[in-house]
PDB file of C-alpha atoms in Angstrom:
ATOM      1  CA  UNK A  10      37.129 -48.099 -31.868  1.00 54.00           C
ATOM      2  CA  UNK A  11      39.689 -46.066 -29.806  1.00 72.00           C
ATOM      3  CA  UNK A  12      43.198 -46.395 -31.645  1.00 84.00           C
ATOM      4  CA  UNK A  13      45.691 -47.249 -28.892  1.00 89.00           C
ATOM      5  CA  UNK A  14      49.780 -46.722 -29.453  1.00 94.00           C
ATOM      6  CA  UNK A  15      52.288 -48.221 -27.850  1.00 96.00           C
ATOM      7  CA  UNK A  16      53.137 -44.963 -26.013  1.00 95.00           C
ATOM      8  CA  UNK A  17      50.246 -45.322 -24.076  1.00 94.00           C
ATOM      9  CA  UNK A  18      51.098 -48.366 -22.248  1.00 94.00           C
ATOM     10  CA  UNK A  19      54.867 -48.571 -22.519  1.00 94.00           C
ATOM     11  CA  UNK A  20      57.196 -48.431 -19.764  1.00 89.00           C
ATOM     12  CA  UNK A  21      58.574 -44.984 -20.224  1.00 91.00           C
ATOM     13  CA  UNK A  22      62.419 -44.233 -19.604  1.00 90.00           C
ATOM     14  CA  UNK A  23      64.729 -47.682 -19.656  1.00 91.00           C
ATOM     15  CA  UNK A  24      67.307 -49.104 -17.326  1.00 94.00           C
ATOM     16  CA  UNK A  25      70.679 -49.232 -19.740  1.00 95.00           C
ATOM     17  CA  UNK A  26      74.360 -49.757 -19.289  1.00 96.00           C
ATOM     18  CA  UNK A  27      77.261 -48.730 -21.646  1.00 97.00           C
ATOM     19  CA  UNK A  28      78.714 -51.684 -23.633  1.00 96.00           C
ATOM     20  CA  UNK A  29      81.609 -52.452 -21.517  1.00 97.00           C
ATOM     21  CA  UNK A  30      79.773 -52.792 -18.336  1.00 97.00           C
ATOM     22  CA  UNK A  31      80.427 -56.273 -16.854  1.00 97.00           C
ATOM     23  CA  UNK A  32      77.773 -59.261 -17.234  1.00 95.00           C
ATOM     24  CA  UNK A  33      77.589 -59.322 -14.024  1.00 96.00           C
ATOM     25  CA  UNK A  34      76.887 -55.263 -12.960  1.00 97.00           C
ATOM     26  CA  UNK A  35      73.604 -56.166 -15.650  1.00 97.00           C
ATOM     27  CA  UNK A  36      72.800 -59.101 -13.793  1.00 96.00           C
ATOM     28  CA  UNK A  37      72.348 -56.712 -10.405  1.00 96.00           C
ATOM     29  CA  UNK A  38      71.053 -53.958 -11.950  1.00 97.00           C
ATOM     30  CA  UNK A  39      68.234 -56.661 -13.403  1.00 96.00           C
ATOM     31  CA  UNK A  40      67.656 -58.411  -9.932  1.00 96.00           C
ATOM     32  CA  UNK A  41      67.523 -54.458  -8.684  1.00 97.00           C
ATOM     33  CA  UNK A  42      64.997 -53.457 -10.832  1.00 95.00           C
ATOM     34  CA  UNK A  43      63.345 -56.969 -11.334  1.00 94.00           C
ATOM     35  CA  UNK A  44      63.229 -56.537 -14.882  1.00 93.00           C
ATOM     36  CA  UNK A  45      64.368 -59.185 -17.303  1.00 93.00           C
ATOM     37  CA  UNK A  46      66.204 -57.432 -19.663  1.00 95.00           C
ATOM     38  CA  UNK A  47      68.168 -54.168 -19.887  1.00 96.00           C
ATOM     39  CA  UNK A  48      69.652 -51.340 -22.873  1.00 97.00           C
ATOM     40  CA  UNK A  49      72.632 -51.199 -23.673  1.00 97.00           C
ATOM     41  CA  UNK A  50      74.030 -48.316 -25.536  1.00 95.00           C
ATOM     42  CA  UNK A  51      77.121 -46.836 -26.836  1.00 90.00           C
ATOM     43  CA  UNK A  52      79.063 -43.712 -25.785  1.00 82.00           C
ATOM     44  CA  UNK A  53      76.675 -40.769 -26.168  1.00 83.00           C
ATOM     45  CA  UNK A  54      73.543 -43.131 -25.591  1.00 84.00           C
ATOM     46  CA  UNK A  55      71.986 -44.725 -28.310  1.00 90.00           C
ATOM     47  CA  UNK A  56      70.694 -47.867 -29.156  1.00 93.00           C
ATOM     48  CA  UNK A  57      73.789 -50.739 -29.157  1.00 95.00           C
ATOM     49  CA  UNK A  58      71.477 -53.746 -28.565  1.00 96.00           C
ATOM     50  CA  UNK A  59      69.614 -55.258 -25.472  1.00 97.00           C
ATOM     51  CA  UNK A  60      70.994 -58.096 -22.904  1.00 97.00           C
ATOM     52  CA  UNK A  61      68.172 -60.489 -20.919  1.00 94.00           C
ATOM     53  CA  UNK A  62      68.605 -63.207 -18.876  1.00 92.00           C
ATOM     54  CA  UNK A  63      67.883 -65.768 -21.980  1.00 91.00           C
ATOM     55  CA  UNK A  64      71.169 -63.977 -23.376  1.00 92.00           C
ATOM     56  CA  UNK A  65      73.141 -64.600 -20.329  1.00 89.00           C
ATOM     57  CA  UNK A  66      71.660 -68.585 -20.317  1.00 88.00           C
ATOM     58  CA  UNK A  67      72.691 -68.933 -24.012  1.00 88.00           C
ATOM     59  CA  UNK A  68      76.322 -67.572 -22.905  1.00 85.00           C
ATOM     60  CA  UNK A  69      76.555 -70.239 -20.176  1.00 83.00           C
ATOM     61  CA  UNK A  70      74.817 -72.934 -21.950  1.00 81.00           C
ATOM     62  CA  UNK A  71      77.165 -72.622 -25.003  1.00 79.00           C
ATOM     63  CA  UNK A  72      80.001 -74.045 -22.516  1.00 74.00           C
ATOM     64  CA  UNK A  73      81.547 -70.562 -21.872  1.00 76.00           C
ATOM     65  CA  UNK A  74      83.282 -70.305 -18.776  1.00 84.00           C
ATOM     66  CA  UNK A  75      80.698 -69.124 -16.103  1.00 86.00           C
ATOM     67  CA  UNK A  76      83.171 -66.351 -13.942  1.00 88.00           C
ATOM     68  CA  UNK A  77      84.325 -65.506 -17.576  1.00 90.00           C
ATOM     69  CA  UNK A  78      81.019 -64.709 -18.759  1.00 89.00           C
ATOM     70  CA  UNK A  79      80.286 -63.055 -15.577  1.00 92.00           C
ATOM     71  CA  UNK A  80      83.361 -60.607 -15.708  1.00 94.00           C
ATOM     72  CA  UNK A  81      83.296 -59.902 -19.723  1.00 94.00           C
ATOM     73  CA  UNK A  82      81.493 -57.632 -21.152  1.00 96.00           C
ATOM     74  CA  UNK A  83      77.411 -57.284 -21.852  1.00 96.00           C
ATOM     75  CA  UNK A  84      78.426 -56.601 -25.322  1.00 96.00           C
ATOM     76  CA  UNK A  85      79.728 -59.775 -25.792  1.00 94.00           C
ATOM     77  CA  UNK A  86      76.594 -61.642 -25.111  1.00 95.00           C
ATOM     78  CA  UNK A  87      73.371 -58.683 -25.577  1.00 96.00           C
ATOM     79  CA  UNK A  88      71.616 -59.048 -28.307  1.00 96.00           C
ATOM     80  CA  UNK A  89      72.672 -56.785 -31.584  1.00 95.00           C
ATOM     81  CA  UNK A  90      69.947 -56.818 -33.608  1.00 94.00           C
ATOM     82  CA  UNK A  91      67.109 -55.091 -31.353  1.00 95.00           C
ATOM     83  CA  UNK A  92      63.630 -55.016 -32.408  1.00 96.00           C
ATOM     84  CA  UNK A  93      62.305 -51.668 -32.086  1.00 96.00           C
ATOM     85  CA  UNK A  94      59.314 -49.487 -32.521  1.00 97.00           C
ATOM     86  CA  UNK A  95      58.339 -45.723 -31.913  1.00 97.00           C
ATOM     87  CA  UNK A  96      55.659 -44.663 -29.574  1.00 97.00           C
ATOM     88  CA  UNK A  97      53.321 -43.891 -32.250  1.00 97.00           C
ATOM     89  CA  UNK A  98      53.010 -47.266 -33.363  1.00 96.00           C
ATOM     90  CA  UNK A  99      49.624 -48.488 -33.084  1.00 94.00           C
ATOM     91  CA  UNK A 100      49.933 -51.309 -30.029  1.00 94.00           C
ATOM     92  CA  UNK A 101      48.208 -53.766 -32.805  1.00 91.00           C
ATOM     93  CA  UNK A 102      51.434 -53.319 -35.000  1.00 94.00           C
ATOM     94  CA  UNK A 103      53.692 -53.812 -31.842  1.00 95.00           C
ATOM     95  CA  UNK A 104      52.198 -56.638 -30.611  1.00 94.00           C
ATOM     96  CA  UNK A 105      51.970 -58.635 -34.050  1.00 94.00           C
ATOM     97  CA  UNK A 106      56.054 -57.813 -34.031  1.00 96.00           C
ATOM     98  CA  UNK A 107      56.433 -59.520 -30.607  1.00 95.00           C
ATOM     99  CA  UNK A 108      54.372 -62.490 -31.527  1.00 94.00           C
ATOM    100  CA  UNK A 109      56.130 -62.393 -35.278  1.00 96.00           C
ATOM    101  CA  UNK A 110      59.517 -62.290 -33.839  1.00 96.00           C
ATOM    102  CA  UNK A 111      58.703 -64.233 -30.560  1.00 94.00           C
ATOM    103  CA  UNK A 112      60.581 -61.816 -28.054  1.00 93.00           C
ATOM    104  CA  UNK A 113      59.185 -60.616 -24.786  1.00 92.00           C
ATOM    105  CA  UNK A 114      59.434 -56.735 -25.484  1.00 95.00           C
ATOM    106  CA  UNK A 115      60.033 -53.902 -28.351  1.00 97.00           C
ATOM    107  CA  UNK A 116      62.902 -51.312 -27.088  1.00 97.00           C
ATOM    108  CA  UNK A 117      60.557 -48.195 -27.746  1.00 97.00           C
ATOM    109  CA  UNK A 118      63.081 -45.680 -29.842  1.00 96.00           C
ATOM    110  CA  UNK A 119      63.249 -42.143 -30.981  1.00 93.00           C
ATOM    111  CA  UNK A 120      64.817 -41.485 -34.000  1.00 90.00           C
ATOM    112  CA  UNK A 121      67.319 -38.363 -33.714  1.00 89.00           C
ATOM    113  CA  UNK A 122      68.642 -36.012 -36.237  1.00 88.00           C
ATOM    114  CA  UNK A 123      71.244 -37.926 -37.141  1.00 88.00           C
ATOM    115  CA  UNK A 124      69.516 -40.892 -38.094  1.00 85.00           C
ATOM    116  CA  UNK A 125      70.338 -43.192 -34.636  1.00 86.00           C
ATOM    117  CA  UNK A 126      68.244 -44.134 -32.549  1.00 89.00           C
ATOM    118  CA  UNK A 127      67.778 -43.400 -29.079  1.00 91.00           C
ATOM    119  CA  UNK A 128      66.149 -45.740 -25.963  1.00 94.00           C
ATOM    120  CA  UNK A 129      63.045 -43.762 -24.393  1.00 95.00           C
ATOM    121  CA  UNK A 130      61.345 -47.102 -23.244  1.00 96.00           C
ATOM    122  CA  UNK A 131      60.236 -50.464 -23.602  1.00 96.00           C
ATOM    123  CA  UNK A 132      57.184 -52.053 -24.209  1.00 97.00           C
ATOM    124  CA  UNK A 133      56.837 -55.427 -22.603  1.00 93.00           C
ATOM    125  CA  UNK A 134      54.217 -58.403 -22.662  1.00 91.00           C
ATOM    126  CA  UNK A 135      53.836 -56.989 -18.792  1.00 91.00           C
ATOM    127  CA  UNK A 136      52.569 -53.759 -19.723  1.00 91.00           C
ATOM    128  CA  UNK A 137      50.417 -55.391 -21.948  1.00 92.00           C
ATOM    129  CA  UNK A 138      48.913 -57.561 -19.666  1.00 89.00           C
ATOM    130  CA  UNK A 139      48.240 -55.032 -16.877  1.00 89.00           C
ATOM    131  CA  UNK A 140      47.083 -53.044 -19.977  1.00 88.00           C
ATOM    132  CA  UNK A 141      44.226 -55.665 -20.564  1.00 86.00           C
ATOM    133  CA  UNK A 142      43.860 -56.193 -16.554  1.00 86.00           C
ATOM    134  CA  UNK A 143      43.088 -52.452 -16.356  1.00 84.00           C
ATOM    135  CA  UNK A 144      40.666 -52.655 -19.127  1.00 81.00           C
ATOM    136  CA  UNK A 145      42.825 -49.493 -20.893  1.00 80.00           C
ATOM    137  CA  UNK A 146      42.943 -52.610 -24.105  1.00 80.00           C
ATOM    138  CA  UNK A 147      40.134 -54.471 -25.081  1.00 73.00           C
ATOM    139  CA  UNK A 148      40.130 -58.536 -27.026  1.00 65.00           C
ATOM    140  CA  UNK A 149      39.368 -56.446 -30.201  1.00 65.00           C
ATOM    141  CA  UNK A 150      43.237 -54.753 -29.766  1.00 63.00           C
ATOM    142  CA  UNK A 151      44.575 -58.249 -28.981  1.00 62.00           C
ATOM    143  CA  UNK A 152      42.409 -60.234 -31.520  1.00 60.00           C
ATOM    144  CA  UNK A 153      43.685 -57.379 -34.489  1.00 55.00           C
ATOM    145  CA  UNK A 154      46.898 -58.355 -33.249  1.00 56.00           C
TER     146      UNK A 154
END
Protein backbone atom coordinates (compact mmCIF):
# COMPACT_ATOMS: atom_id res chain seq x y z
CA UNK A 1 0.00 0.00 0.00
CA UNK A 2 1.21 3.51 -1.07
CA UNK A 3 1.92 5.57 2.26
CA UNK A 4 0.22 8.94 1.73
CA UNK A 5 1.23 12.25 4.04
CA UNK A 6 -0.60 14.97 4.65
CA UNK A 7 1.70 17.08 2.42
CA UNK A 8 0.37 15.50 -0.41
CA UNK A 9 -3.08 16.68 -0.22
CA UNK A 10 -2.88 19.75 1.99
CA UNK A 11 -3.69 23.12 0.99
CA UNK A 12 -0.26 24.59 0.73
CA UNK A 13 0.47 28.30 1.91
CA UNK A 14 -2.48 29.75 4.45
CA UNK A 15 -4.53 32.90 4.51
CA UNK A 16 -3.41 34.59 8.14
CA UNK A 17 -3.80 37.89 9.86
CA UNK A 18 -1.69 39.37 12.76
CA UNK A 19 -3.47 39.20 16.16
CA UNK A 20 -4.81 42.61 16.30
CA UNK A 21 -6.54 42.55 13.04
CA UNK A 22 -10.27 43.33 13.57
CA UNK A 23 -13.04 40.43 13.66
CA UNK A 24 -14.40 41.84 11.11
CA UNK A 25 -11.19 42.36 8.38
CA UNK A 26 -11.17 38.08 9.13
CA UNK A 27 -14.65 37.88 8.41
CA UNK A 28 -13.88 39.51 4.66
CA UNK A 29 -10.84 38.04 4.13
CA UNK A 30 -12.93 34.51 4.86
CA UNK A 31 -15.97 35.46 2.56
CA UNK A 32 -12.88 36.55 0.01
CA UNK A 33 -11.29 33.47 0.00
CA UNK A 34 -14.42 31.29 0.89
CA UNK A 35 -12.60 29.51 3.41
CA UNK A 36 -13.95 28.90 6.87
CA UNK A 37 -11.26 29.57 8.95
CA UNK A 38 -8.04 31.63 8.87
CA UNK A 39 -4.15 31.85 10.84
CA UNK A 40 -3.47 34.04 12.91
CA UNK A 41 0.02 34.74 13.96
CA UNK A 42 2.12 36.97 15.96
CA UNK A 43 4.69 39.62 14.94
CA UNK A 44 7.35 37.81 12.89
CA UNK A 45 4.73 35.06 11.76
CA UNK A 46 4.26 32.15 13.68
CA UNK A 47 1.64 30.17 14.88
CA UNK A 48 -0.75 32.40 17.55
CA UNK A 49 -3.90 30.26 17.08
CA UNK A 50 -6.67 29.96 14.33
CA UNK A 51 -10.19 31.99 14.14
CA UNK A 52 -13.39 30.19 12.09
CA UNK A 53 -16.66 31.17 11.78
CA UNK A 54 -17.79 28.65 14.79
CA UNK A 55 -15.35 31.04 16.85
CA UNK A 56 -17.00 34.14 15.74
CA UNK A 57 -20.75 32.29 16.50
CA UNK A 58 -19.50 31.30 20.01
CA UNK A 59 -18.43 35.16 20.48
CA UNK A 60 -21.95 36.31 19.52
CA UNK A 61 -23.82 33.55 21.04
CA UNK A 62 -22.12 34.11 24.46
CA UNK A 63 -24.21 37.56 24.53
CA UNK A 64 -21.18 39.71 23.49
CA UNK A 65 -22.07 42.76 21.88
CA UNK A 66 -22.26 42.04 18.06
CA UNK A 67 -20.43 45.63 16.58
CA UNK A 68 -18.10 44.96 19.65
CA UNK A 69 -17.14 41.66 18.57
CA UNK A 70 -16.98 42.84 15.11
CA UNK A 71 -14.46 45.77 15.84
CA UNK A 72 -12.20 43.84 18.63
CA UNK A 73 -9.69 41.93 17.94
CA UNK A 74 -9.39 38.13 16.27
CA UNK A 75 -7.29 37.40 19.20
CA UNK A 76 -9.90 37.82 21.45
CA UNK A 77 -12.11 35.19 20.04
CA UNK A 78 -9.47 32.63 17.63
CA UNK A 79 -8.83 29.73 18.98
CA UNK A 80 -5.36 29.35 21.18
CA UNK A 81 -4.78 26.01 21.37
CA UNK A 82 -4.33 24.94 17.52
CA UNK A 83 -4.10 21.45 16.54
CA UNK A 84 -1.27 20.97 14.33
CA UNK A 85 0.67 18.51 12.31
CA UNK A 86 3.78 18.53 9.90
CA UNK A 87 3.60 17.53 6.33
CA UNK A 88 5.21 14.32 6.91
CA UNK A 89 2.56 13.01 8.90
CA UNK A 90 1.08 10.06 7.44
CA UNK A 91 -2.71 11.42 6.32
CA UNK A 92 -3.96 8.21 8.53
CA UNK A 93 -2.42 9.96 11.69
CA UNK A 94 -3.97 13.38 10.59
CA UNK A 95 -7.16 12.29 9.97
CA UNK A 96 -7.61 10.11 13.27
CA UNK A 97 -6.56 13.74 15.01
CA UNK A 98 -9.47 15.50 13.22
CA UNK A 99 -11.96 12.84 14.02
CA UNK A 100 -10.22 12.52 17.77
CA UNK A 101 -10.46 16.14 18.34
CA UNK A 102 -13.62 16.77 16.15
CA UNK A 103 -12.28 19.97 14.24
CA UNK A 104 -12.62 20.56 10.55
CA UNK A 105 -8.78 21.00 9.73
CA UNK A 106 -4.99 20.52 11.16
CA UNK A 107 -2.92 23.99 10.65
CA UNK A 108 0.01 22.11 8.76
CA UNK A 109 3.34 23.62 10.70
CA UNK A 110 7.03 23.72 10.31
CA UNK A 111 8.97 23.68 13.18
CA UNK A 112 11.89 26.43 13.03
CA UNK A 113 15.15 26.67 14.75
CA UNK A 114 13.97 28.17 17.50
CA UNK A 115 11.52 25.79 18.49
CA UNK A 116 8.09 27.85 17.13
CA UNK A 117 6.23 26.94 14.82
CA UNK A 118 5.46 28.36 11.62
CA UNK A 119 1.94 28.15 9.29
CA UNK A 120 2.88 26.55 5.74
CA UNK A 121 -0.76 25.17 5.27
CA UNK A 122 -3.76 23.54 6.28
CA UNK A 123 -5.19 20.39 5.80
CA UNK A 124 -8.94 20.39 5.68
CA UNK A 125 -11.83 17.67 5.54
CA UNK A 126 -12.13 19.46 1.82
CA UNK A 127 -8.91 18.39 0.65
CA UNK A 128 -9.66 15.21 1.90
CA UNK A 129 -12.67 14.72 0.21
CA UNK A 130 -11.54 15.89 -3.25
CA UNK A 131 -8.57 13.66 -2.21
CA UNK A 132 -10.93 10.54 -2.21
CA UNK A 133 -13.06 12.12 -5.28
CA UNK A 134 -9.79 12.10 -7.26
CA UNK A 135 -9.04 8.63 -6.28
CA UNK A 136 -5.28 10.08 -5.03
CA UNK A 137 -6.81 8.14 -1.30
CA UNK A 138 -8.33 4.98 -1.26
CA UNK A 139 -11.25 3.42 1.80
CA UNK A 140 -8.11 1.51 3.06
CA UNK A 141 -6.46 5.29 4.04
CA UNK A 142 -9.86 6.31 5.45
CA UNK A 143 -10.81 2.91 7.07
CA UNK A 144 -6.91 2.97 8.91
CA UNK A 145 -8.06 6.19 9.96
Amino acid sequence: MTRIYVGDIMHQGTVSVPAETSVAEAIALMQQHRIHAIVVVDGPGYLAGIISQTDCLRAWGAGSDYHEVMRGPVSAVMTRSVVTCMPDMQLERAIRLINRNHIHRLVVVEERNDGRFWPVGVLSMSDIVRAIEAGQIGREVIGDA
